[in-house]
Short mmCIF file of C-alpha atoms in Angstrom, two decimals:
data_model
loop_
_atom_site.label_atom_id
_atom_site.label_comp_id
_atom_site.label_asym_id
_atom_site.label_seq_id
_atom_site.Cartn_x
_atom_site.Cartn_y
_atom_site.Cartn_z
CA MET R 120 -30.82 -7.79 -2.69
CA THR R 121 -31.14 -11.47 -3.30
CA ALA R 122 -28.39 -13.97 -3.65
CA GLY R 123 -28.97 -14.29 -7.37
CA ILE R 124 -28.40 -10.52 -7.92
CA ILE R 125 -25.33 -10.59 -5.81
CA ALA R 126 -24.01 -13.55 -7.89
CA THR R 127 -24.87 -11.84 -10.98
CA TRP R 128 -22.70 -8.91 -9.94
CA ALA R 129 -19.93 -11.24 -8.87
CA ILE R 130 -20.00 -13.04 -12.24
CA ALA R 131 -19.99 -9.61 -14.15
CA ILE R 132 -16.97 -8.38 -12.19
CA SER R 133 -14.98 -11.67 -12.33
CA LEU R 134 -15.62 -11.54 -16.14
CA LEU R 135 -14.53 -7.97 -16.53
CA ILE R 136 -11.37 -8.59 -14.42
CA GLY R 137 -10.50 -11.86 -16.33
CA SER R 138 -11.23 -10.22 -19.61
CA PHE R 139 -8.83 -7.19 -18.67
CA PHE R 140 -6.05 -9.60 -17.54
CA CYS R 141 -6.45 -11.58 -20.94
CA LEU R 142 -6.40 -8.47 -23.00
CA VAL R 143 -3.26 -7.22 -21.20
CA GLY R 144 -1.61 -10.68 -21.58
CA ALA R 145 -2.42 -10.56 -25.35
CA ILE R 146 -1.08 -7.05 -25.74
CA GLY R 147 2.10 -7.93 -23.91
CA LEU R 148 2.60 -10.99 -26.21
CA LEU R 149 2.53 -8.82 -29.09
CA ARG R 150 4.55 -5.85 -27.85
CA PHE R 151 7.41 -7.40 -25.79
CA ARG R 152 10.67 -7.28 -27.73
CA ASP R 153 12.07 -10.79 -27.27
CA SER R 154 10.97 -14.35 -26.57
CA MET R 155 12.19 -14.39 -22.89
CA VAL R 156 10.40 -11.13 -21.96
CA ARG R 157 7.18 -12.38 -23.77
CA LEU R 158 7.01 -15.39 -21.47
CA HIS R 159 5.70 -13.14 -18.68
CA ALA R 160 2.46 -12.10 -20.66
CA PRO R 161 0.88 -15.59 -21.31
CA THR R 162 2.33 -17.08 -17.94
CA LYS R 163 1.52 -14.58 -15.48
CA VAL R 164 -1.20 -12.13 -16.68
CA GLY R 165 -2.89 -14.59 -19.01
CA THR R 166 -3.08 -17.22 -16.25
CA MET R 167 -4.93 -14.63 -13.97
CA GLY R 168 -7.20 -13.66 -16.78
CA VAL R 169 -8.21 -17.44 -17.45
CA GLY R 170 -8.61 -17.84 -13.65
CA GLY R 171 -10.99 -14.89 -13.42
CA LEU R 172 -13.09 -16.22 -16.27
CA LEU R 173 -13.10 -19.74 -14.64
CA LEU R 174 -14.12 -18.05 -11.22
CA ALA R 175 -17.07 -16.50 -13.13
CA ALA R 176 -18.06 -19.91 -14.55
CA MET R 177 -17.77 -21.39 -11.07
CA ILE R 178 -19.94 -18.78 -9.59
CA HIS R 179 -22.54 -19.22 -12.34
CA SER R 180 -22.61 -22.98 -11.99
CA TYR R 181 -23.08 -23.03 -8.23
CA THR R 182 -25.68 -20.23 -8.33
CA PHE R 183 -27.99 -20.91 -11.18
CA GLU R 184 -27.26 -24.57 -12.04
CA GLN R 185 -26.04 -27.73 -10.32
CA GLY R 186 -22.59 -27.01 -9.03
CA SER R 187 -19.55 -28.56 -10.49
CA LEU R 188 -15.79 -28.86 -9.69
CA HIS R 189 -14.57 -28.94 -13.24
CA GLU R 190 -13.72 -25.36 -13.36
CA LEU R 191 -11.84 -25.64 -10.05
CA LEU R 192 -9.75 -28.66 -11.48
CA ILE R 193 -9.04 -26.66 -14.76
CA MET R 194 -7.81 -23.58 -12.53
CA GLY R 195 -5.73 -25.74 -10.36
CA PHE R 196 -4.15 -27.55 -13.49
CA LEU R 197 -3.53 -24.16 -15.21
CA PHE R 198 -1.90 -22.57 -12.26
CA VAL R 199 0.42 -25.54 -11.70
CA THR R 200 1.41 -26.22 -15.33
CA ALA R 201 1.93 -22.47 -16.64
CA PRO R 202 4.98 -21.76 -14.54
CA ILE R 203 6.55 -25.19 -15.35
CA SER R 204 5.96 -24.62 -19.25
CA ALA R 205 7.39 -21.14 -19.11
CA ASN R 206 10.43 -22.62 -17.27
CA PHE R 207 10.91 -25.14 -19.99
CA ILE R 208 10.50 -22.68 -22.78
CA ALA R 209 13.02 -20.37 -21.13
CA LYS R 210 15.48 -23.30 -20.73
CA VAL R 211 15.19 -24.16 -24.43
CA HIS R 212 15.96 -20.37 -25.25
CA LEU R 213 18.91 -20.39 -23.10
CA HIS R 214 20.22 -23.73 -24.27
CA HIS R 215 19.90 -22.65 -28.08
CA ARG R 216 21.31 -19.28 -27.19
CA THR R 217 18.61 -17.30 -29.06
CA CYS R 218 18.19 -14.74 -26.27
CA LYS R 219 20.53 -12.61 -24.25
CA MET R 220 22.59 -14.72 -21.91
CA PRO R 221 22.85 -13.90 -18.32
CA ASP R 222 26.13 -12.81 -16.71
CA PRO R 223 28.35 -15.73 -15.82
CA PRO R 224 28.56 -16.48 -12.24
CA PRO R 225 31.77 -15.39 -10.26
CA HIS R 226 34.36 -17.93 -10.03
CA ASP R 227 35.38 -17.77 -6.25
CA GLU R 228 35.04 -20.13 -3.44
CA THR R 229 31.76 -18.57 -2.28
CA TRP R 230 29.84 -19.25 -5.50
CA ALA R 231 27.11 -21.85 -5.07
CA THR R 232 27.95 -22.47 -1.59
CA LEU R 233 27.01 -21.37 1.84
CA ASP R 234 30.36 -19.66 2.54
CA VAL R 235 30.38 -15.93 3.00
CA PRO R 236 33.04 -13.62 2.17
CA GLU R 237 35.04 -12.14 5.05
CA ALA R 238 34.09 -8.50 4.11
CA ASP R 239 30.42 -9.45 4.48
CA LEU R 240 31.04 -11.06 7.92
CA GLU R 241 32.73 -8.03 9.03
CA ILE R 242 29.90 -5.79 7.88
CA GLU R 243 27.43 -8.06 9.69
CA ALA R 244 29.44 -7.91 12.91
CA GLN R 245 29.41 -4.19 12.72
CA SER R 246 25.60 -3.87 12.29
CA ASP R 247 24.90 -6.35 15.10
CA ALA R 248 27.05 -4.37 17.44
#
């Protein structure tokens, strides 16, 4: 098998995997029940799908044409910005209270500190012995 045939198979597999992830992300975007759950479909699965499609484009450009780093830059930008945008969208929904709010944190001296409750220290001492 020549390098061109192997590259063609790699391109086809990357396109299939990327298309599958994009399809699952689109279905998840339509089927999930509220906006906070819907964030997972485009940010996680959709990003992997676009990454697979860009990987196929990179393999094609380096095998059959003059190589280019544009796809790698797009992939890096996408993988960095998708989680940040999802975080901002989630914060907006929490701020406007358009979703189910998380449980309030406990109001004791160990909340948001490195203090450990005494009961947990006793359990840890028993497990170390």
